Amino acid sequence: MIVMKFGGSSIGTAEKIERCINIIADQKSKNPAVIVSAHGKTTNGLISMAESALEGNNETNSFIDFHNQLIADLKLDKQLLTTLYLELNEIIHGVKLVKELTYRTMDYICSFGERASSAIIAAALSARGYPAVQVNSYDIGLLTDNHHGSAHPLSDIDEGIAKNILSLTGIPVITGFLGRSNEGKITTLGRSGSDFSASIIGAALNVEEIQIWTDVDGVMTADPSVCSEAANLPVMSFQEASELAFYGAEVLHPATLMPAVQKKIPIKVLNSAKPQEKGTLILTTSQLSDRIAKSIVYKENLSLINIVAPQFRSTAQLLNTALTKLIELHKDIHIAATSESSISFVLDKPYTDEQLEQIVQECSALGTVSIKKNKCLVCVVGEELKGNPNVLGLIFNKLKEMQIKATMVSQSASEINVAFLIENDEIKRTVSALHSLLTELSTRKGSVHS
Ligand code: ASP
Ligand code: MG
């Protein structure tokens, strides 16, 4: 068996849905369990609809018209979603009347997106000769805690899910994103949670492979918008994928893949617009290529904060006090460096001037604070880096040659990445230079790996 998950953008129009149906049909012999997101940007639409009901408007037409258009384009039964529309009208009207929108109600309203898409895809598959059945994940044992908005699956649900799915006839088309709390209410697994659903259900069924169908070419060696040479990465390890996600690449969220990783199930990221391409295979085992590293990622518009505080006797104490302040402000950091009487850290994401000003104010109780904006954190990721000082030498020589100043250099204990800070306006030059280094060396097989 395999799991095939289709993201919202892959099923955003009738034409794209037809393409996905062909993709499913091609792999019918592998016994797919299909998991779907809501069509296109439906979830965003439902959230706005709910918020606007709170303000006194009950407008559900955008949802109904959009889905009716898909139904018409796909030549499906016009009544397919009639009862779902009635239910949506009722709840939206209810929110308008009671003027209350809890997380629980928001989850219920969001559920209409995946309930509609799974019904449409199942009907379209059946109509084209591939008998399929619509399945609500919350009816087949995908049980969660009751953290509405970002619920987590309970342990011991695998057997129940597997038993229920295996008892079905036809291709199951299952709602992504949704679960059920022990109070019997619909929960959601967090935005983009359908990947999580694919991983939970794939693990429960112990499938051979989980396919994540998106609208991008799998994982890339660099951001193609700054590096025209960027190419698709055929294979990488889960640990590398996690590092890339952490440093800003739009890879699958690592935490959501844990159920699959625990069962050592390979995950493939594929482009539904180019199904013949290989995509990226993510494996739980370590993957060494003949390149010097797999990929370069970056996060721009970051700020570097320096605090000089000679009155602190211990660096640990200074760090502790500064980080506690940041936690209180709900801010996070990427990398930190210390010296005898000062600390520097790079904030985790871009913040507004107001937010930065607040950080400076809070930290100025500790010492002299300065802030440097428009910084970019670049990270080279690859298991090839591990235990290979030659590679670090090559990277920094290249930067020196290009006269690019790199600061805050850091390598985590896993040794599969090296990160450093540059100016925003050096991004293109840096990424292109390092990317060509990676490619150059890949043609000289074995020259850097001792
Ligand atoms: N439809 C949900 C969202 O937009 C879940 C998903 O697409 O994975 O967040
Ligand atoms: Mg997604």
Coordinates of C-alpha atoms and ligand atoms in Angstrom, one line a residue:
M1 CA 0.0 0.0 0.0
I2 CA 1.0 3.6 -0.5
V3 CA -0.3 7.0 0.8
M4 CA -0.7 9.7 -1.8
K5 CA -1.3 13.2 -0.4
F6 CA -2.4 16.1 -2.6
G7 CA -1.9 19.6 -1.4
G8 CA -4.4 22.4 -2.0
S9 CA -2.6 24.0 -4.9
S10 CA -2.4 20.6 -6.7
I11 CA -6.2 20.3 -6.7
G12 CA -7.1 24.0 -7.0
T13 CA -8.9 23.8 -10.4
A14 CA -10.8 21.1 -12.4
E15 CA -7.9 20.7 -14.8
K16 CA -5.4 20.1 -11.9
I17 CA -7.9 17.7 -10.3
E18 CA -8.0 15.7 -13.6
R19 CA -4.2 15.6 -13.6
C20 CA -4.2 14.2 -10.0
I21 CA -6.8 11.6 -10.9
N22 CA -4.4 10.4 -13.7
I23 CA -1.6 10.3 -11.2
I24 CA -3.7 8.2 -8.8
A25 CA -5.0 5.9 -11.6
D26 CA -1.4 5.3 -12.7
Q27 CA -0.5 3.9 -9.3
K28 CA -3.8 2.0 -8.7
S29 CA -2.0 -1.3 -8.5
K30 CA -0.1 -0.1 -5.4
N31 CA -3.3 0.2 -3.5
P32 CA -3.2 3.9 -2.7
A33 CA -4.9 5.6 0.3
V34 CA -5.5 9.2 -0.9
I35 CA -5.3 12.1 1.4
V36 CA -6.4 15.5 0.4
S37 CA -6.1 19.1 1.5
A38 CA -8.9 21.6 0.8
H39 CA -9.0 22.9 -2.8
G40 CA -6.7 25.9 -3.4
K41 CA -7.0 28.6 -0.7
T42 CA -10.3 27.3 0.7
T43 CA -9.1 27.1 4.3
N44 CA -8.1 30.8 4.2
G45 CA -11.6 31.6 2.8
L46 CA -13.4 29.7 5.6
I47 CA -11.4 31.4 8.3
S48 CA -12.3 34.9 6.8
M49 CA -15.9 33.7 6.5
A50 CA -16.0 32.7 10.2
E51 CA -14.4 36.0 11.2
S52 CA -16.8 38.0 9.1
A53 CA -19.8 36.1 10.6
L54 CA -18.6 37.3 14.0
E55 CA -19.0 40.8 12.7
G56 CA -22.5 40.1 11.6
N57 CA -22.2 39.0 7.9
N58 CA -23.2 35.5 6.9
E59 CA -21.7 35.1 3.5
T60 CA -21.2 31.5 2.4
N61 CA -21.6 32.1 -1.4
S62 CA -17.9 32.3 -2.1
F63 CA -17.4 28.7 -0.8
I64 CA -20.6 27.4 -2.5
D65 CA -19.9 29.1 -5.9
F66 CA -16.3 27.9 -6.0
H67 CA -17.2 24.3 -5.2
N68 CA -20.2 24.3 -7.6
Q69 CA -18.0 25.5 -10.3
L70 CA -15.5 22.7 -9.7
I71 CA -18.5 20.2 -9.7
A72 CA -19.8 21.6 -13.0
D73 CA -16.3 21.6 -14.6
L74 CA -15.8 18.0 -13.5
K75 CA -19.3 17.1 -14.7
L76 CA -20.3 15.6 -11.3
D77 CA -23.7 15.3 -9.7
K78 CA -24.9 18.9 -8.9
Q79 CA -26.3 17.8 -5.6
L80 CA -23.0 16.3 -4.4
L81 CA -22.4 18.9 -1.7
T82 CA -25.9 20.2 -1.0
T83 CA -26.2 18.9 2.6
L84 CA -22.7 20.1 3.3
Y85 CA -23.7 23.6 2.1
L86 CA -26.8 23.6 4.4
E87 CA -24.6 22.6 7.4
L88 CA -22.1 25.4 6.6
N89 CA -24.9 27.9 6.3
E90 CA -26.3 26.9 9.7
I91 CA -23.0 27.1 11.5
I92 CA -22.1 30.5 9.9
H93 CA -25.5 31.8 10.8
G94 CA -25.0 30.4 14.3
V95 CA -21.8 32.4 14.7
K96 CA -23.5 35.5 13.5
L97 CA -26.3 35.1 16.1
V98 CA -24.2 34.1 19.1
K99 CA -21.4 36.5 18.2
E100 CA -18.9 34.0 19.5
L101 CA -16.1 32.1 17.7
T102 CA -14.2 29.6 19.8
Y103 CA -11.2 27.6 18.5
R104 CA -13.6 24.6 18.5
T105 CA -16.1 26.3 16.3
M106 CA -13.3 27.5 14.0
D107 CA -12.0 23.9 13.6
Y108 CA -15.6 22.8 12.7
I109 CA -15.9 25.6 10.1
C110 CA -12.4 24.8 8.7
S111 CA -13.4 21.1 8.3
F112 CA -15.8 22.0 5.4
G113 CA -12.8 22.5 3.1
E114 CA -11.4 19.0 3.4
R115 CA -14.9 17.4 3.6
A116 CA -15.8 19.1 0.3
S117 CA -12.5 18.3 -1.5
S118 CA -12.5 14.6 -0.4
A119 CA -16.1 14.3 -1.7
I120 CA -15.3 15.9 -5.0
I121 CA -12.1 13.8 -5.6
A122 CA -13.8 10.6 -4.6
A123 CA -16.8 11.3 -6.9
A124 CA -14.5 12.3 -9.8
L125 CA -12.4 9.1 -9.4
S126 CA -15.5 7.0 -9.4
A127 CA -17.0 8.8 -12.4
R128 CA -13.9 8.1 -14.3
G129 CA -14.0 4.3 -13.6
Y130 CA -11.9 4.1 -10.4
P131 CA -14.3 3.3 -7.7
A132 CA -13.5 5.5 -4.7
V133 CA -15.0 6.2 -1.3
Q134 CA -15.0 9.5 0.6
V135 CA -13.7 9.1 4.2
N136 CA -13.7 11.5 7.1
S137 CA -10.5 11.0 9.0
Y138 CA -12.3 11.8 12.2
D139 CA -14.7 8.8 11.6
I140 CA -12.0 6.2 11.1
G141 CA -10.1 6.7 14.4
L142 CA -7.8 9.7 13.8
L143 CA -8.2 10.7 17.5
T144 CA -6.4 13.7 18.9
D145 CA -6.1 15.7 22.1
N146 CA -8.5 18.7 22.4
H147 CA -6.0 21.4 21.4
H148 CA -8.3 22.9 18.8
G149 CA -6.4 24.7 16.1
S150 CA -3.3 22.5 16.5
A151 CA -4.3 19.2 17.9
H152 CA -1.9 16.3 18.3
P153 CA -2.8 12.7 17.6
L154 CA -3.2 10.3 20.5
S155 CA -0.9 7.3 20.8
D156 CA -2.3 3.8 20.1
I157 CA -4.5 5.0 17.2
D158 CA -2.7 3.0 14.5
E159 CA -4.6 -0.2 14.8
G160 CA -8.0 1.4 14.7
I161 CA -7.2 3.5 11.7
A162 CA -5.7 0.5 9.8
K163 CA -8.7 -1.7 10.6
N164 CA -11.2 0.9 9.4
I165 CA -9.3 1.7 6.2
L166 CA -8.7 -1.9 5.3
S167 CA -12.4 -2.7 5.7
L168 CA -13.3 -0.2 2.9
T169 CA -13.8 -1.1 -0.7
G170 CA -12.6 1.3 -3.4
I171 CA -9.9 3.9 -3.2
P172 CA -10.2 5.7 0.1
V173 CA -10.1 9.5 -0.3
I174 CA -9.5 10.8 3.2
T175 CA -9.8 14.3 4.6
G176 CA -6.4 15.7 5.6
F177 CA -6.0 18.2 8.4
L178 CA -8.8 16.8 10.5
G179 CA -9.2 14.7 13.6
R180 CA -11.6 14.1 16.5
S181 CA -11.1 14.9 20.2
N182 CA -12.1 12.6 23.0
E183 CA -15.1 14.9 23.4
G184 CA -16.2 13.8 19.9
K185 CA -15.5 17.2 18.3
I186 CA -13.7 17.8 15.0
T187 CA -10.2 19.1 15.6
T188 CA -7.6 20.4 13.1
L189 CA -3.9 19.5 13.2
G190 CA -2.5 23.0 12.5
R191 CA -2.2 24.9 9.2
S192 CA -0.7 22.7 6.5
G193 CA -1.7 19.8 8.7
S194 CA -2.5 17.5 5.8
D195 CA 1.1 16.4 5.6
F196 CA 0.8 15.4 9.2
S197 CA -2.4 13.4 8.3
A198 CA -0.5 11.7 5.5
S199 CA 2.3 10.7 7.9
I200 CA -0.1 9.5 10.7
I201 CA -2.2 7.4 8.3
G202 CA 0.8 6.2 6.4
A203 CA 2.4 5.0 9.7
A204 CA -0.9 3.4 10.8
L205 CA -1.1 1.4 7.6
N206 CA 2.7 0.8 7.6
V207 CA 2.8 1.7 3.9
E208 CA 5.7 1.2 1.5
E209 CA 5.9 4.9 0.7
I210 CA 4.2 8.2 1.4
Q211 CA 4.0 10.5 -1.6
I212 CA 3.5 14.2 -1.0
W213 CA 2.2 15.8 -4.2
T214 CA 2.8 19.6 -4.4
D215 CA 3.2 22.3 -7.0
V216 CA 7.0 22.5 -6.6
D217 CA 9.9 20.4 -7.9
G218 CA 10.6 18.6 -4.6
V219 CA 13.5 19.9 -2.6
M220 CA 16.0 22.1 -4.5
T221 CA 19.8 22.6 -4.2
A222 CA 19.2 26.3 -3.7
D223 CA 16.4 28.9 -4.1
P224 CA 15.9 29.1 -7.9
S225 CA 14.8 32.8 -7.6
V226 CA 18.4 33.8 -6.6
C227 CA 20.3 31.0 -8.3
S228 CA 19.4 30.0 -11.8
E229 CA 21.6 26.8 -11.6
A230 CA 19.5 25.4 -8.7
A231 CA 18.3 21.9 -9.4
N232 CA 16.2 19.3 -7.8
L233 CA 17.7 17.1 -5.1
P234 CA 17.0 13.5 -5.9
V235 CA 17.6 12.1 -2.4
M236 CA 18.2 13.3 1.1
S237 CA 17.9 12.2 4.7
F238 CA 15.2 13.2 7.1
Q239 CA 17.8 15.0 9.2
E240 CA 18.9 17.1 6.3
A241 CA 15.3 17.9 5.4
S242 CA 14.7 19.1 9.0
E243 CA 17.8 21.4 8.9
L244 CA 16.6 22.9 5.6
A245 CA 13.1 23.5 7.0
F246 CA 14.6 25.1 10.1
Y247 CA 16.7 27.5 8.0
G248 CA 13.9 28.6 5.9
A249 CA 13.4 26.2 3.0
E250 CA 9.8 25.4 2.2
V251 CA 10.3 21.7 2.9
L252 CA 7.8 19.6 4.8
H253 CA 7.5 20.5 8.5
P254 CA 9.9 18.1 10.2
A255 CA 7.7 17.5 13.3
T256 CA 4.7 16.4 11.1
L257 CA 6.8 13.6 9.5
M258 CA 7.8 11.9 12.8
P259 CA 5.1 9.1 12.7
A260 CA 6.5 8.1 9.2
V261 CA 10.1 8.5 10.3
Q262 CA 9.5 6.3 13.3
K263 CA 8.3 3.5 11.1
K264 CA 11.1 4.2 8.6
I265 CA 8.7 4.9 5.8
P266 CA 10.3 6.7 2.8
I267 CA 8.7 10.0 1.8
K268 CA 8.7 11.4 -1.7
V269 CA 8.0 15.0 -2.5
L270 CA 6.6 15.2 -6.1
N271 CA 5.3 17.9 -8.5
S272 CA 1.8 17.2 -9.7
A273 CA 2.4 19.4 -12.7
K274 CA 5.4 17.2 -13.7
P275 CA 4.5 13.7 -12.5
Q276 CA 7.1 12.0 -14.7
E277 CA 9.9 13.8 -12.8
K278 CA 11.6 11.9 -9.9
G279 CA 11.0 14.5 -7.2
T280 CA 12.9 14.2 -3.9
L281 CA 13.1 11.1 -1.9
I282 CA 13.5 11.6 1.9
L283 CA 14.9 8.6 3.8
T284 CA 15.5 8.0 7.4
T285 CA 19.0 6.7 6.7
S286 CA 22.0 8.9 6.2
Q287 CA 22.7 9.9 2.5
L288 CA 26.1 10.8 1.2
S289 CA 26.3 12.3 -2.3
D290 CA 29.4 13.1 -4.3
R291 CA 28.8 16.8 -3.8
I292 CA 30.4 18.8 -1.0
A293 CA 26.9 19.4 0.5
K294 CA 23.3 19.1 -0.6
S295 CA 21.7 22.5 -0.4
I296 CA 22.1 26.1 0.5
V297 CA 19.2 27.9 2.2
Y298 CA 18.9 31.4 3.6
K299 CA 16.7 33.6 5.7
E300 CA 16.7 37.3 5.0
N301 CA 15.8 40.5 6.8
L302 CA 17.0 39.3 10.2
S303 CA 18.6 41.4 12.9
L304 CA 21.7 40.9 15.0
I305 CA 21.6 42.0 18.6
N306 CA 24.7 42.7 20.6
I307 CA 24.7 43.2 24.3
V308 CA 27.8 44.5 26.0
A309 CA 27.4 43.9 29.8
P310 CA 30.7 43.9 31.7
Q311 CA 28.9 43.9 35.1
F312 CA 27.8 40.3 34.5
R313 CA 30.4 37.9 36.0
S314 CA 29.2 34.9 34.2
T315 CA 28.3 34.5 30.5
A316 CA 25.7 31.9 31.3
Q317 CA 24.0 34.4 33.6
L318 CA 24.0 37.1 30.9
L319 CA 22.7 34.7 28.3
N320 CA 20.1 33.4 30.7
T321 CA 18.8 36.9 31.5
A322 CA 18.8 38.0 27.9
L323 CA 17.0 34.9 26.7
T324 CA 14.5 35.0 29.5
K325 CA 13.6 38.5 28.3
L326 CA 13.2 37.3 24.8
I327 CA 11.0 34.4 25.9
E328 CA 8.8 36.9 27.8
L329 CA 8.5 38.9 24.6
H330 CA 7.6 35.6 22.6
K331 CA 10.7 36.1 20.4
D332 CA 13.2 33.4 19.4
I333 CA 16.8 33.3 18.2
H334 CA 18.7 31.4 15.6
I335 CA 22.3 31.5 16.6
A336 CA 24.2 33.1 19.5
A337 CA 27.8 33.9 20.1
T338 CA 29.5 34.9 23.4
S339 CA 32.7 36.7 24.4
E340 CA 34.0 37.7 27.8
S341 CA 31.6 40.4 28.5
S342 CA 29.2 40.5 25.6
I343 CA 26.7 38.3 23.7
S344 CA 25.4 38.5 20.2
F345 CA 22.4 36.7 18.8
V346 CA 20.5 36.5 15.5
L347 CA 16.7 36.7 15.9
D348 CA 14.8 33.9 14.3
K349 CA 12.7 35.9 11.8
P350 CA 12.1 39.4 10.5
Y351 CA 10.5 41.7 13.1
T352 CA 9.0 45.1 12.7
D353 CA 10.9 48.2 13.8
E354 CA 8.4 48.5 16.7
Q355 CA 9.1 44.9 17.9
L356 CA 12.9 45.5 17.6
E357 CA 12.6 48.7 19.6
Q358 CA 10.8 46.7 22.3
I359 CA 13.6 44.1 22.4
V360 CA 16.3 46.8 22.6
Q361 CA 14.4 48.5 25.4
E362 CA 13.9 45.3 27.4
C363 CA 17.6 44.3 27.0
S364 CA 19.1 47.7 27.8
A365 CA 18.6 47.0 31.5
L366 CA 21.4 44.4 31.0
G367 CA 24.0 46.6 29.3
T368 CA 24.7 48.5 26.1
V369 CA 22.5 47.1 23.3
S370 CA 23.1 47.7 19.6
I371 CA 21.2 46.3 16.7
K372 CA 22.1 45.6 13.1
K373 CA 19.4 45.1 10.7
N374 CA 19.2 43.7 7.1
K375 CA 21.2 40.6 7.8
C376 CA 20.8 37.3 6.1
L377 CA 21.5 33.9 7.6
V378 CA 22.9 31.5 5.1
C379 CA 23.2 27.8 5.8
V380 CA 24.9 25.0 3.8
V381 CA 23.3 21.6 4.6
G382 CA 24.6 18.2 3.9
E383 CA 25.7 15.0 5.7
E384 CA 28.9 15.3 3.5
L385 CA 30.0 18.1 5.9
K386 CA 30.3 15.7 8.8
G387 CA 33.8 15.2 10.0
N388 CA 35.2 16.8 6.9
P389 CA 37.1 20.0 7.7
N390 CA 38.1 20.3 4.0
V391 CA 34.6 21.3 3.1
L392 CA 34.5 24.1 5.6
G393 CA 37.8 25.3 4.3
L394 CA 36.5 25.3 0.7
I395 CA 33.4 27.2 1.7
F396 CA 35.2 30.0 3.6
N397 CA 37.9 30.2 1.0
K398 CA 35.3 30.8 -1.6
L399 CA 33.7 33.6 0.5
K400 CA 37.1 35.2 1.0
E401 CA 37.8 35.0 -2.7
M402 CA 34.5 36.8 -3.4
Q403 CA 35.2 39.3 -0.6
I404 CA 32.0 38.4 1.2
K405 CA 32.2 39.0 4.9
A406 CA 30.7 36.1 6.9
T407 CA 30.1 36.5 10.7
M408 CA 28.5 34.5 13.4
V409 CA 29.7 31.3 11.9
S410 CA 28.1 28.3 13.6
Q411 CA 28.0 24.6 13.2
S412 CA 25.6 22.4 15.2
A413 CA 26.6 19.3 17.0
S414 CA 25.1 17.2 14.2
E415 CA 27.8 18.7 12.0
I416 CA 25.5 18.5 9.0
N417 CA 25.2 22.2 8.5
V418 CA 27.3 25.3 8.7
A419 CA 25.5 28.7 9.1
F420 CA 26.8 32.2 8.9
L421 CA 25.6 35.8 8.6
I422 CA 26.0 38.1 5.7
E423 CA 24.4 41.4 4.5
N424 CA 21.0 41.0 2.8
D425 CA 22.3 42.6 -0.4
E426 CA 25.0 39.8 -0.7
I427 CA 22.5 37.0 -0.9
K428 CA 22.5 36.5 -4.7
R429 CA 26.3 36.6 -5.0
T430 CA 26.8 34.3 -2.0
V431 CA 24.3 31.7 -2.9
S432 CA 25.4 31.6 -6.5
A433 CA 29.1 31.3 -5.6
L434 CA 28.6 28.6 -3.1
H435 CA 26.2 26.7 -5.4
S436 CA 28.8 26.7 -8.2
L437 CA 31.3 25.4 -5.7
L438 CA 29.0 22.5 -4.8
T439 CA 28.4 21.7 -8.5
E440 CA 32.1 22.1 -9.5
L441 CA 33.1 19.7 -6.8
S442 CA 30.4 17.2 -7.7
T443 CA 32.1 16.8 -11.1
R444 CA 35.4 16.0 -9.3
K445 CA 34.1 12.9 -7.6
G446 CA 35.8 11.9 -4.4
S447 CA 38.2 14.8 -4.3
V448 CA 36.9 16.3 -1.1
H449 CA 35.7 13.3 0.8
S450 CA 38.6 11.6 2.5
Ligands
ASP1 N1 -6.3 23.0 4.3 C1 -5.4 23.1 5.4 C2 -4.6 24.5 5.3 O1 -4.8 25.2 4.4 C3 -4.5 22.0 5.6 C4 -3.5 21.7 4.4 O2 -3.7 22.3 3.4 O3 -2.6 21.0 4.6 O4 -3.9 24.8 6.2
MG2 MG 1.0 22.1 2.3

